[in-house]
Coordinates of C-alpha atoms (C1' of nucleotides) in Angstrom, one line a residue:
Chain Q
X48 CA 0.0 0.0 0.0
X49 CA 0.9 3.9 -0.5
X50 CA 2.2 5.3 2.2
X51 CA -0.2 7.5 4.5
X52 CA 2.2 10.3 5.0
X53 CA 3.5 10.9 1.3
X54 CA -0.8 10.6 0.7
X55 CA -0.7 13.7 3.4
X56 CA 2.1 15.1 2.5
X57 CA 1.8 15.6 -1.5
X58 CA -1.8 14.5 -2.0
X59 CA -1.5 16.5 -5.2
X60 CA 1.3 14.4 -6.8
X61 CA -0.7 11.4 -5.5
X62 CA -3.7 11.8 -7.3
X63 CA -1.5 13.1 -10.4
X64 CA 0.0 10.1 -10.8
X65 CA -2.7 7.3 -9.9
X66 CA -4.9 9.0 -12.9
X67 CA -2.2 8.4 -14.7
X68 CA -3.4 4.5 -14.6
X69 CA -7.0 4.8 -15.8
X70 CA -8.5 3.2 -12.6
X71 CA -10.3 5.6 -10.9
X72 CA -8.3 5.2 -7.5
X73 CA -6.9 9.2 -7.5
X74 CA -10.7 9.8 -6.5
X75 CA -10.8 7.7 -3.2
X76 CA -7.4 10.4 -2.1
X77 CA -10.3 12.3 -0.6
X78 CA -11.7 9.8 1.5
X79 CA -8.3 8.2 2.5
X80 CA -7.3 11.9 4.1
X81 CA -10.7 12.5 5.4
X82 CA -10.7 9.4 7.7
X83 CA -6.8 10.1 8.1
X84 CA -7.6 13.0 9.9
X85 CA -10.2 11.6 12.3
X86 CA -8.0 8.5 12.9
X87 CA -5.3 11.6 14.5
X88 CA -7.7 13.3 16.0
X89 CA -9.5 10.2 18.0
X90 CA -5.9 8.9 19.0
X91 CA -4.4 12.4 20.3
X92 CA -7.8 12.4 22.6
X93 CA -7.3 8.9 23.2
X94 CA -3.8 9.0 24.1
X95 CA -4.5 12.0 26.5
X96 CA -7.7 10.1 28.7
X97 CA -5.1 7.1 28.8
X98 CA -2.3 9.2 30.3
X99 CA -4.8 10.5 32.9
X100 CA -6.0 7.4 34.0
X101 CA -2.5 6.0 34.5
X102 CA -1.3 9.2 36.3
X103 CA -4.6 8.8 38.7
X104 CA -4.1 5.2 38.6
X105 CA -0.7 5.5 40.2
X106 CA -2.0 7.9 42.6
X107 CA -4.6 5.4 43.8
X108 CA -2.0 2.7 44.3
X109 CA 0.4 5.4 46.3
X110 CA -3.0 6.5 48.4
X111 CA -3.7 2.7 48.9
X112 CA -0.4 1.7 50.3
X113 CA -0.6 4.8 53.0
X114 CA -4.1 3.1 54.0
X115 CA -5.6 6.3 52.3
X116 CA -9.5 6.3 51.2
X117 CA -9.3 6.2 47.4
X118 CA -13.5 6.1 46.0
X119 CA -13.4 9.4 44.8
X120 CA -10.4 8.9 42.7
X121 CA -11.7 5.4 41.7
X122 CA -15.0 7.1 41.1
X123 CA -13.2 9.6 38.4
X124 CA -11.1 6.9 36.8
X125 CA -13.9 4.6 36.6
X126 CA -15.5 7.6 34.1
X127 CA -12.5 8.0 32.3
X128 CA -12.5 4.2 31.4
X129 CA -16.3 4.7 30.0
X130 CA -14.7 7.8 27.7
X131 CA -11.8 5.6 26.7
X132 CA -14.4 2.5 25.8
X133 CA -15.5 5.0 23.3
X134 CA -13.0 6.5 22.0
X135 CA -11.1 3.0 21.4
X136 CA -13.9 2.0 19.3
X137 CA -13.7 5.0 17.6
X138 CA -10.2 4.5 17.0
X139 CA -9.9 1.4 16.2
X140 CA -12.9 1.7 13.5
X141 CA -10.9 4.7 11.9
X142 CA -7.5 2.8 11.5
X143 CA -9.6 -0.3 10.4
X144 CA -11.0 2.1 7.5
X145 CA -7.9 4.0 6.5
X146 CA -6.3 0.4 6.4
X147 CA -9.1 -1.0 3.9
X148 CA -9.3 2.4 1.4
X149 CA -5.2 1.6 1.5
X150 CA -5.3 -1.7 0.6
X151 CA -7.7 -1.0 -2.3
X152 CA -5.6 1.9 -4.1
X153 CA -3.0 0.9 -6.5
X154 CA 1.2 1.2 -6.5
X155 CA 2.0 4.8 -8.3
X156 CA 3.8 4.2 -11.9
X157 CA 7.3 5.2 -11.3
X158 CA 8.2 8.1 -13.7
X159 CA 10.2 6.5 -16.1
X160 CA 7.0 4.0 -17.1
X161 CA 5.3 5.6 -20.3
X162 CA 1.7 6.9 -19.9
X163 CA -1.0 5.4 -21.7
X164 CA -4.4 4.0 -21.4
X165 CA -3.9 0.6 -22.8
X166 CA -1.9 -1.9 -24.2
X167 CA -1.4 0.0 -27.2
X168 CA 0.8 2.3 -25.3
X169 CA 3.2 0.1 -24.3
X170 CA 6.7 0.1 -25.9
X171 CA 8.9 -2.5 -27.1
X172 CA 12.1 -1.7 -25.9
X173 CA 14.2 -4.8 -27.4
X174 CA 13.5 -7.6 -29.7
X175 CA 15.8 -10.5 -29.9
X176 CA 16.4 -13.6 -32.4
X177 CA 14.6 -13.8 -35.2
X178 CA 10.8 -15.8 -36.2
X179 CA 11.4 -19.3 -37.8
X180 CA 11.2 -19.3 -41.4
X181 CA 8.2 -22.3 -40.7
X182 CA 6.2 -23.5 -43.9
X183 CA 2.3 -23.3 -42.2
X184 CA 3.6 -23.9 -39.0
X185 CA 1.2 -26.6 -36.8
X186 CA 0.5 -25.0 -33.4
X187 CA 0.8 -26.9 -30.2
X188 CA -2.6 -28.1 -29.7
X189 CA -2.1 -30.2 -33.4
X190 CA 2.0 -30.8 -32.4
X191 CA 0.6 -32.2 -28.9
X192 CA -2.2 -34.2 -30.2
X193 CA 0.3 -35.5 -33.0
X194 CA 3.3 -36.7 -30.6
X195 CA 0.9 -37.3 -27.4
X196 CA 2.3 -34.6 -25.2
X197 CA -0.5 -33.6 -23.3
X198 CA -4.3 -34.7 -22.6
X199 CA -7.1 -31.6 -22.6
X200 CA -9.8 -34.0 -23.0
X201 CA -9.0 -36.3 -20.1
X202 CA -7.8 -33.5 -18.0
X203 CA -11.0 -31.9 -18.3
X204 CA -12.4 -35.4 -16.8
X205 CA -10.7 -35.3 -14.4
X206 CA -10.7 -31.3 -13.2
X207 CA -12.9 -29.5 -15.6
X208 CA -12.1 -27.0 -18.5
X209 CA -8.7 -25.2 -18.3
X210 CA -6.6 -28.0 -17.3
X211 CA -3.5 -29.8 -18.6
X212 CA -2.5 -33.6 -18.2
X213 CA 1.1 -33.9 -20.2
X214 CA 1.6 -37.5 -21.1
X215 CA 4.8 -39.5 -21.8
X216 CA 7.4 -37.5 -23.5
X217 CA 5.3 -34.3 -22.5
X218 CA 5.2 -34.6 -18.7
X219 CA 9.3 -35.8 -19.4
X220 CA 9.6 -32.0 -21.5
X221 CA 7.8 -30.0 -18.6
X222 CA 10.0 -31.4 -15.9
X223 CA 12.9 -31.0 -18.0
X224 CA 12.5 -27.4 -19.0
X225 CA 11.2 -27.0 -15.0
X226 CA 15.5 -28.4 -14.1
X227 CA 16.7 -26.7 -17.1
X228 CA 15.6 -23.3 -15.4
X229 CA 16.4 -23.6 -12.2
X230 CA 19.8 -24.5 -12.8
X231 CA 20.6 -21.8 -14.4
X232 CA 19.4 -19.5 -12.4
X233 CA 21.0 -21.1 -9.3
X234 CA 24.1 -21.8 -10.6
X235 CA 24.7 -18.9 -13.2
X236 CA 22.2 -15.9 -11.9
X237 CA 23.1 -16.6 -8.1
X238 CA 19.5 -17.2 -6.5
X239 CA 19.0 -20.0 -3.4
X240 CA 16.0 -22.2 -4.7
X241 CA 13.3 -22.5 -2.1
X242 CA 10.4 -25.4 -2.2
X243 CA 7.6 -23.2 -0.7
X244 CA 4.4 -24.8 0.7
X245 CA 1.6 -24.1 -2.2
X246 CA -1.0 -23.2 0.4
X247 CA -0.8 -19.7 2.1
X248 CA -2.0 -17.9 4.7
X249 CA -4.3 -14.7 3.8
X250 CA -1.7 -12.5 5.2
X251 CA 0.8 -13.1 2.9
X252 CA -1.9 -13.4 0.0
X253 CA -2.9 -9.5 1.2
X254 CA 1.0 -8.6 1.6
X255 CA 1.8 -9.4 -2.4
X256 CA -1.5 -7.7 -3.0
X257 CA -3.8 -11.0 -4.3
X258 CA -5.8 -9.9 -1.7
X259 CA -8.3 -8.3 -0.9
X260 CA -8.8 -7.0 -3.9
X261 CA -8.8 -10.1 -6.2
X262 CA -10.2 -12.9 -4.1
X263 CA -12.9 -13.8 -6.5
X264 CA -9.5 -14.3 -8.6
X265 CA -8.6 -17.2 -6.2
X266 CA -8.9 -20.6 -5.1
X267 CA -9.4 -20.5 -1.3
X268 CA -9.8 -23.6 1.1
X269 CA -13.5 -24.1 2.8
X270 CA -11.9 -23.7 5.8
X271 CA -10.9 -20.5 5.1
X272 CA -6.8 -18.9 5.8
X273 CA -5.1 -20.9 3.1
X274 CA -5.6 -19.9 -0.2
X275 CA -4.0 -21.6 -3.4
X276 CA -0.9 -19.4 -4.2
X277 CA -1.6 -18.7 -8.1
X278 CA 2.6 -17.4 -7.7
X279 CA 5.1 -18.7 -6.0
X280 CA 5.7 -14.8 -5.5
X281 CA 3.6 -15.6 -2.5
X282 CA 5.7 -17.4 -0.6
X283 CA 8.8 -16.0 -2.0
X284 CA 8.1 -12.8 -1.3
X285 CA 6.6 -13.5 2.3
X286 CA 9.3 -15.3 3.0
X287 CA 10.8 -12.9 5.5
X288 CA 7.6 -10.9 6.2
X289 CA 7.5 -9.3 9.0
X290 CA 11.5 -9.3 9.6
X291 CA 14.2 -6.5 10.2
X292 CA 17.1 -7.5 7.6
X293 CA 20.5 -6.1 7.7
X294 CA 21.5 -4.4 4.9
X295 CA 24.7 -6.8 4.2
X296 CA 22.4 -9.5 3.4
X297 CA 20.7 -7.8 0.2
X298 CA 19.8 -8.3 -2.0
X299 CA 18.3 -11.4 -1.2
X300 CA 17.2 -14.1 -4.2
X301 CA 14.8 -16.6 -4.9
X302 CA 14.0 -18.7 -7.5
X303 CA 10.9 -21.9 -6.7
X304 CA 9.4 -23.9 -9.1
X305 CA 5.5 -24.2 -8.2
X306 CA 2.4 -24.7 -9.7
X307 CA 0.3 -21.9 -10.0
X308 CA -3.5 -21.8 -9.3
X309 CA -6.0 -19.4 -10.9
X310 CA -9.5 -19.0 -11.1
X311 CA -9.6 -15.8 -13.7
X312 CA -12.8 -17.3 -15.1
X313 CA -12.8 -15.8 -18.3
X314 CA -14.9 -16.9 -21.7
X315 CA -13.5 -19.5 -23.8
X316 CA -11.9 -18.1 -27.2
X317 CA -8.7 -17.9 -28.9
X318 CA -7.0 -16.1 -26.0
X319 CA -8.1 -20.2 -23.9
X320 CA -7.5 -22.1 -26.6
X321 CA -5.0 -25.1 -25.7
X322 CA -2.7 -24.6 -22.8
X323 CA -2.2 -21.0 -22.9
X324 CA -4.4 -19.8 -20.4
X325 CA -5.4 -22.7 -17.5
X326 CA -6.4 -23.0 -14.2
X327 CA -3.5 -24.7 -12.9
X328 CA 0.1 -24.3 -14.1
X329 CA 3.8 -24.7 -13.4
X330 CA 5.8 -21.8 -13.5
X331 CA 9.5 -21.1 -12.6
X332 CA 9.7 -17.7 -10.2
X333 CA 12.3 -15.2 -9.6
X334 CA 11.6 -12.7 -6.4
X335 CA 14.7 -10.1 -5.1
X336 CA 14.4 -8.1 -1.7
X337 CA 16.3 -5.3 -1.7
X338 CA 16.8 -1.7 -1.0
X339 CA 15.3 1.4 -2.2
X340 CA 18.6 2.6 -4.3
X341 CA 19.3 -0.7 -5.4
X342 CA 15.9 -1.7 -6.7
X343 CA 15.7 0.0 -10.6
X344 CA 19.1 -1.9 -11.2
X345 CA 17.3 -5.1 -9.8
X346 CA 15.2 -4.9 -11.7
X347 CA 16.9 -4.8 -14.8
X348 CA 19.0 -7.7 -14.1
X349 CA 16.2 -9.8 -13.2
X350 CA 14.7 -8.9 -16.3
X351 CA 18.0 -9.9 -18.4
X352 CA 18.2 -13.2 -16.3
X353 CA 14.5 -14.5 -17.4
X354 CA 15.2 -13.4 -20.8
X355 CA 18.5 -15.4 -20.3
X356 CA 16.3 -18.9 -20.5
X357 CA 14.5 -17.6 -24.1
X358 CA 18.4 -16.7 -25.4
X359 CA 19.5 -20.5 -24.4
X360 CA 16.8 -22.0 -25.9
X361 CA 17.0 -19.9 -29.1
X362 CA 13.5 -18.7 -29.5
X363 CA 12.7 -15.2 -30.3
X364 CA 11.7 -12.7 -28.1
X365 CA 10.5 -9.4 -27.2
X366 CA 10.2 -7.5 -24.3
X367 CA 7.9 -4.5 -23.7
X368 CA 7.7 -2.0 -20.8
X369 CA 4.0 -1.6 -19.6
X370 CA 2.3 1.5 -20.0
X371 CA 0.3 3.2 -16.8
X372 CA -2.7 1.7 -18.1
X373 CA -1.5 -1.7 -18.2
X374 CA 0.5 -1.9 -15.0
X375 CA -0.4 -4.7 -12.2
X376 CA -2.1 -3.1 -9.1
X377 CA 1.0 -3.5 -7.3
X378 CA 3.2 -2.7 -9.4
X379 CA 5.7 0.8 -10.2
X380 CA 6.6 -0.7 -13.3
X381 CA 7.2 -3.8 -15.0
X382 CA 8.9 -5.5 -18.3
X383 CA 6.9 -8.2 -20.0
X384 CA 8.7 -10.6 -22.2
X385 CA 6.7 -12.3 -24.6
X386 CA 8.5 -15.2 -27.0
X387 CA 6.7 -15.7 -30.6
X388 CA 4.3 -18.4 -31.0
X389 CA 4.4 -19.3 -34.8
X390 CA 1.0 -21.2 -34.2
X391 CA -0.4 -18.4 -32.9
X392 CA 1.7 -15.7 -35.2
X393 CA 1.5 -13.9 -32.3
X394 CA 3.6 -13.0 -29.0
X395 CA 2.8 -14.8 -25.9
X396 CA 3.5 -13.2 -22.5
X397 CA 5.6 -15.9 -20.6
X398 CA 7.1 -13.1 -18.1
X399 CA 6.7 -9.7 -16.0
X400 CA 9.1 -8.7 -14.3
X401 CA 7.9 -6.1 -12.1
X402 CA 9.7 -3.8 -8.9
X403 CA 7.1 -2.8 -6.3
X404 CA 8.6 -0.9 -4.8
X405 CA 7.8 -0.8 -0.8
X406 CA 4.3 -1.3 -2.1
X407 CA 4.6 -4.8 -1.1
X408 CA 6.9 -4.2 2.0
X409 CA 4.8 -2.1 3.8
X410 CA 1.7 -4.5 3.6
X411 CA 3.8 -7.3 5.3
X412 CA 6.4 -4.9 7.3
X413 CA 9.0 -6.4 5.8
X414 CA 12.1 -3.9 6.8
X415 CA 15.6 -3.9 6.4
X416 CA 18.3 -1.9 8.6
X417 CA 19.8 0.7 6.9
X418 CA 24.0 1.8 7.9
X419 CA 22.5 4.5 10.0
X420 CA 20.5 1.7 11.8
X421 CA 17.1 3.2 10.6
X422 CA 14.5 0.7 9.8
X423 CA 13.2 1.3 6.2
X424 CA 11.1 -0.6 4.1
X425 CA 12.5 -3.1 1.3
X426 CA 11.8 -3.2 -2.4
X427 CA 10.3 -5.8 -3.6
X428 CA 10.7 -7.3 -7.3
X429 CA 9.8 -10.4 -9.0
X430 CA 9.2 -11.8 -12.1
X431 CA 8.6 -15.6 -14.1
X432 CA 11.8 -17.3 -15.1
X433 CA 9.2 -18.4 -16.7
X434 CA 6.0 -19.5 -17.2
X435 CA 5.9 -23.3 -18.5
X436 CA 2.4 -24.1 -20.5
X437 CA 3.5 -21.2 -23.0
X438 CA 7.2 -21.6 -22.9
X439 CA 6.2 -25.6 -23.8
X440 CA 3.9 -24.2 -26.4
X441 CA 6.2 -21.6 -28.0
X442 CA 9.2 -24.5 -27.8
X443 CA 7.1 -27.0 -29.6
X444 CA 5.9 -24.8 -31.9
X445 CA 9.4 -22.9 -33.0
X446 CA 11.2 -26.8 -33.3
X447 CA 8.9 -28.2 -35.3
X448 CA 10.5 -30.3 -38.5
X449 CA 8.6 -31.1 -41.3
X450 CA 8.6 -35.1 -40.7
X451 CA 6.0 -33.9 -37.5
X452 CA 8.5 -34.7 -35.0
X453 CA 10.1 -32.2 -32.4
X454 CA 13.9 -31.4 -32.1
X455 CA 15.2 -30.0 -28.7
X456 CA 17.5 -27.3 -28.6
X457 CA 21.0 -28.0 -27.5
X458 CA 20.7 -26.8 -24.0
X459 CA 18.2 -29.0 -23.0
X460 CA 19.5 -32.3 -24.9
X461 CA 21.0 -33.1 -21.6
X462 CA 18.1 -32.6 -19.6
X463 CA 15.6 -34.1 -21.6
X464 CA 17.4 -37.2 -22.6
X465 CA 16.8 -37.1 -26.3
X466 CA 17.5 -35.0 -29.4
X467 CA 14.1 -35.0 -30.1
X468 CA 10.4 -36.0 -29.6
X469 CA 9.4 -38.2 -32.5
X470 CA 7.0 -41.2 -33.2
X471 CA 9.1 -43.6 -31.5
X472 CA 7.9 -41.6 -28.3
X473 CA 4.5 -41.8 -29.5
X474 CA 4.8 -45.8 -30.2
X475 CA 6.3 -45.9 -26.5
X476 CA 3.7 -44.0 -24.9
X477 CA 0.8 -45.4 -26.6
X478 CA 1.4 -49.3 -26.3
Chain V
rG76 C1' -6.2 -36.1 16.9
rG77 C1' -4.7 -36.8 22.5
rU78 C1' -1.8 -35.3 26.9
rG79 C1' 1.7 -32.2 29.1
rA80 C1' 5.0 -27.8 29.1
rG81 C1' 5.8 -23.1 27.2
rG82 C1' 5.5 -18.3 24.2
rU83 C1' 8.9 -11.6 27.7
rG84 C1' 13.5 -6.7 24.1
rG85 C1' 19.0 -9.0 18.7
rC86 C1' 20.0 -13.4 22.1
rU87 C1' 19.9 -15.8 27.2
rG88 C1' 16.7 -14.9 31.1
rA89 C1' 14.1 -12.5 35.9
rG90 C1' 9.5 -10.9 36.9
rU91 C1' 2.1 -13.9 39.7
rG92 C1' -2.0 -7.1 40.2
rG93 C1' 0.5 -1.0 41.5
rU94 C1' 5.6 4.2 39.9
rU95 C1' 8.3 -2.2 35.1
rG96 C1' 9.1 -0.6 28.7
rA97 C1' 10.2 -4.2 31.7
rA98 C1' 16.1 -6.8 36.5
rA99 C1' 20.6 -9.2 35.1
rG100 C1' 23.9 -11.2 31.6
rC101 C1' 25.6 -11.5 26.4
rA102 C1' 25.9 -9.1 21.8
rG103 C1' 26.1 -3.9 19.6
rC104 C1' 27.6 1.5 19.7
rG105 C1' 30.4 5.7 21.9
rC106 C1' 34.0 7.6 25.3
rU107 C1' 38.1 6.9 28.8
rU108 C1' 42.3 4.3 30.3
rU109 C1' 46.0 0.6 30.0
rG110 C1' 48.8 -0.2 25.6
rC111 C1' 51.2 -5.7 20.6
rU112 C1' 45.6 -10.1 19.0
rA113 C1' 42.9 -8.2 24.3
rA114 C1' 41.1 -6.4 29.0
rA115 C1' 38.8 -2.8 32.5
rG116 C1' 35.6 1.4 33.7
rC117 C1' 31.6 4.7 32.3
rG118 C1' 27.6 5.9 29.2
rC119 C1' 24.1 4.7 25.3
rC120 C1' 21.5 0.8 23.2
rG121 C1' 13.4 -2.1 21.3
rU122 C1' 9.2 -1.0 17.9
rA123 C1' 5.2 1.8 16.3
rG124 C1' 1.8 5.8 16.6
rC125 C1' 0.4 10.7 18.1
rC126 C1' 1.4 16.1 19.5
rC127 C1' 4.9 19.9 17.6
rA128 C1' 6.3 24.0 11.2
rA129 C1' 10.8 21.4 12.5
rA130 C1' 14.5 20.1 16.1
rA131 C1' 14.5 19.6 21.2
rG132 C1' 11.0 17.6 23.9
rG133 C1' 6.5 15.3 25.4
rC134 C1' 2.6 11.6 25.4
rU135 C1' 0.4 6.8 24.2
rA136 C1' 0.6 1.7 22.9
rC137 C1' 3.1 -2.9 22.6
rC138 C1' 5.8 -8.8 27.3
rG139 C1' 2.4 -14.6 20.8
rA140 C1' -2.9 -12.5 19.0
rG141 C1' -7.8 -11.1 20.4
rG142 C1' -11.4 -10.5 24.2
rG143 C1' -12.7 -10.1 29.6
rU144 C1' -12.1 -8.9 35.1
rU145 C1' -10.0 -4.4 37.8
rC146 C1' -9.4 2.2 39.8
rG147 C1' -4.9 -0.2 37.7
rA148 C1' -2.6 -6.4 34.1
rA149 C1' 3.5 -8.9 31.4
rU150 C1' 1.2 -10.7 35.9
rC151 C1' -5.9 -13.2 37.0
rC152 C1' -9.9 -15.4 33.5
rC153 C1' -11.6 -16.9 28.3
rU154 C1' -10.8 -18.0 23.0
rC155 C1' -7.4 -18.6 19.2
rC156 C1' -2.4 -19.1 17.0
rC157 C1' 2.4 -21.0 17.4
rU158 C1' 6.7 -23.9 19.5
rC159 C1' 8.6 -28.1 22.2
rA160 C1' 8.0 -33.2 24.4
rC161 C1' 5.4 -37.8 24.6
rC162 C1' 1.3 -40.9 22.6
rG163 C1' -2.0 -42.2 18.5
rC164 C1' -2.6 -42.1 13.2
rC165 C1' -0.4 -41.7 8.5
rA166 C1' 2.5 -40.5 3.1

RNA sequence: GGUGAGGUGGCUGAGUGGUUGAAAGCAGCGCUUUGCUAAAGCGCCGUAGCCCAAAAGGCUACCGAGGGUUCGAAUCCCUCCCUCACCGCCA
């Protein structure tokens, strides 16, 4: 969330640069400084009932001790509680509504993003490799049905629409490209891989900013506290919530391999078609904590280390830099990297890399100790290192050979086992 | 799931109703002194919020969380969460 005092402070600038994202949030400024105000003003009468009934308190216990009579005084504090019964309710109902109009206004667009209303807007700041030259390219729906990679019909037995069973030589591709990735990033790009639980708490779903506003995004237990994480930015990020870091230990780095879990019940069409947009997917994460100065320069490396795994694999990429309109809630401003899907003939978003700045910090108090030994807030930063279903979709789509079977590139020979998907898989899996 | 013990400041650990935000020790920071790595003495040393234009300063809250009892709660009562030990169950 924003912070309250730069809302008091420069309300103005606030406003400004919220409208700047199309949302509508620069209009609930009012009503955030309204109850800001009251919230003060309850406490400072608060805090000044409370410091009389201690100092009469104390004078009781001192009268008490002489063998003094005291029911006058008791009498006086006894009113005092009432007043502070009231004005604690009070109180507490003003912070609890300044906290919920917080949690529902988005991060501000740090200055550098471009301003726009929608995707349109955004701008392509680098392209690399170049598109296949691919003679009617199949796309991966057809490739998977051909070679028996992965099962929509079955899975949809089994879960519903928007799931994915890989089969055979599929499931084998998933977990390779799942090692593939996390290698590298752990052994070239420096991150400590964490196995998170997949189930969190609402507090951490409400520090990375799922919550509240996108709960009907969400899968959530019947039981209630544990929700699905649809990121492993979730635990990631949460990891150290709540915690007072030294500044030696920054930046810190994670990279997990989870599934993801989302509900984003949206209409079937081209945009669902296959395994491009699912309930359930795997997804490799990256998430830095760091500091305030640090965190632009994060982010850029981040950025370079997902688009590290598109460069190793060979397939051709661009990445864009969101406009206002198009940033995440949370976000102050982010790099999508979308690799070309000759099936589709289009790009598909397999990362964002985004820096929130101490958007997400504040929510869960996470803090680091600066040399001065003032406690500030971190910046947070994450970004997919990357996304599988697509990056399986794009890979099988880009190494297709005109004999319908699938060679690997180099990189992930190893991993994989095999040059190639072909028939014999197919013979293998199917008998 | 059952039984028992427990959750106090960066750490260890006192504290069972009154001036305790909290003894003591350790760690950390500063100063002094002695002087080769080190020791001793003294001082400082939690977090958050509010008041104040700001600094200085002041006030309030916080002893796992939330309620309650009381003039007054770290201390008593209730609920919940978590940790540890043992038992049961189980991949």
């Amino acid at each position: 969330m924003l912070d309250i005092r730069l809302i008091r402070e420069k309300p103005d600038f606030v406003r400004e640069r919220l409208a700047t994202r199309g949302s509508g949030d620069e209009g609930k400024i009012d009503e955030v400084l309204r109850v800001d105000t009251e919230r003060r003003k309850t406490e400072t009468a608060l805090q000044q009932l409370n410091a009389d009934r201690k100092k009469l308190s104390r004078e009781i216990g001192g009268k008490k001790s002489r063998g003094e009579a005291t029911d006058e005084l008791e009498q006086r504090v006894r009113q005092i509680a009432e007043e502070i019964a009231d004005l604690n309710a009070r109180a507490a109902a003003a912070e609890d509504e300044q906290n919920n109009l917080l949690l529902q206004i988005a991060n501000l667009p740090h200055e550098s993003v471009p301003t726009g209303e929608d995707p349109s807007a955004n701008r392509v700041v680098r392209t690399w490799g170049e598109k296949p030259g691919l003679n009617e390219p199949a796309d991966h729906v057809a490739l998977g049905a051909r070679l028996n990679l992965f099962d929509l019909e079955r899975a949809a037995k089994l879960s519903g629409s928007g799931f994915i069973c890989f089969t055979g030589a599929g499931a084998k591709l998933e977990r390779a490209l799942i090692n593939f990735m996390i290698d590298l990033h752990t052994r070239e790009h420096d991150y400590i891989e964490i196995s998170p639980p997949f189930l969190v708490r609402r507090d951490c779903m409400i520090g990375t900013t799922q919550l509240p506003k996108f709960e009907a995004d969400m899968y959530g237990l019947e039981d209630n506290q544990l929700f699905l994480a649809p990121t492993a930015e979730v635990p990631l990020t949460n990891f150290h919530r709540e915690e007072i870091l030294a500044v030696a230990d920054l930046p810190k780095k994670f990279v997990a391999y989870t599934p993801c879990f989302r509900r984003e019940a949206g209409a079937a069409g081209r945009e669902t078609r296959g395994i491009i947009r699912v309930h359930q997917f795997d997804k490799v994460e990256l998430v830095k904590i760091t500091t305030p100065e640090k965190s632009y320069d994060e982010l850029e490396s981040l950025t370079a280390d997902a688009e590290r795994v598109l460069q190793m694999l060979g397939l051709h990429y661009r990445v864009l830099e969101l406009c206002t309109g198009d940033l995440g809630f949370g976000s102050a401003k982010t790099y999508d990297i979308e690799v070309w899907s000759p099936g589709q003939n289009a790009f598909l978003e397999v990362s964002s890399c985004s820096n929130f700045e101490g958007f997400q910090a504040r929510r869960m108090h996470l803090r680091f100790k600066d040399r001065d030994g003032k406690n500030r807030f971190c910046h947070t930063l994450n970004g997919s290192g990357l996304a599988l279903p697509r990056l399986f979709a794009a890979l099988i789509e880009n190494y297709q050979q005109p004999d319908g079977s699938v060679r690997l590139p180099e990189k992930l020979q190893p991993y994989f086992g095999a040059e190639r998907i072909g028939m014999t898989n197919v013979e293998e899996m199917t008998k």
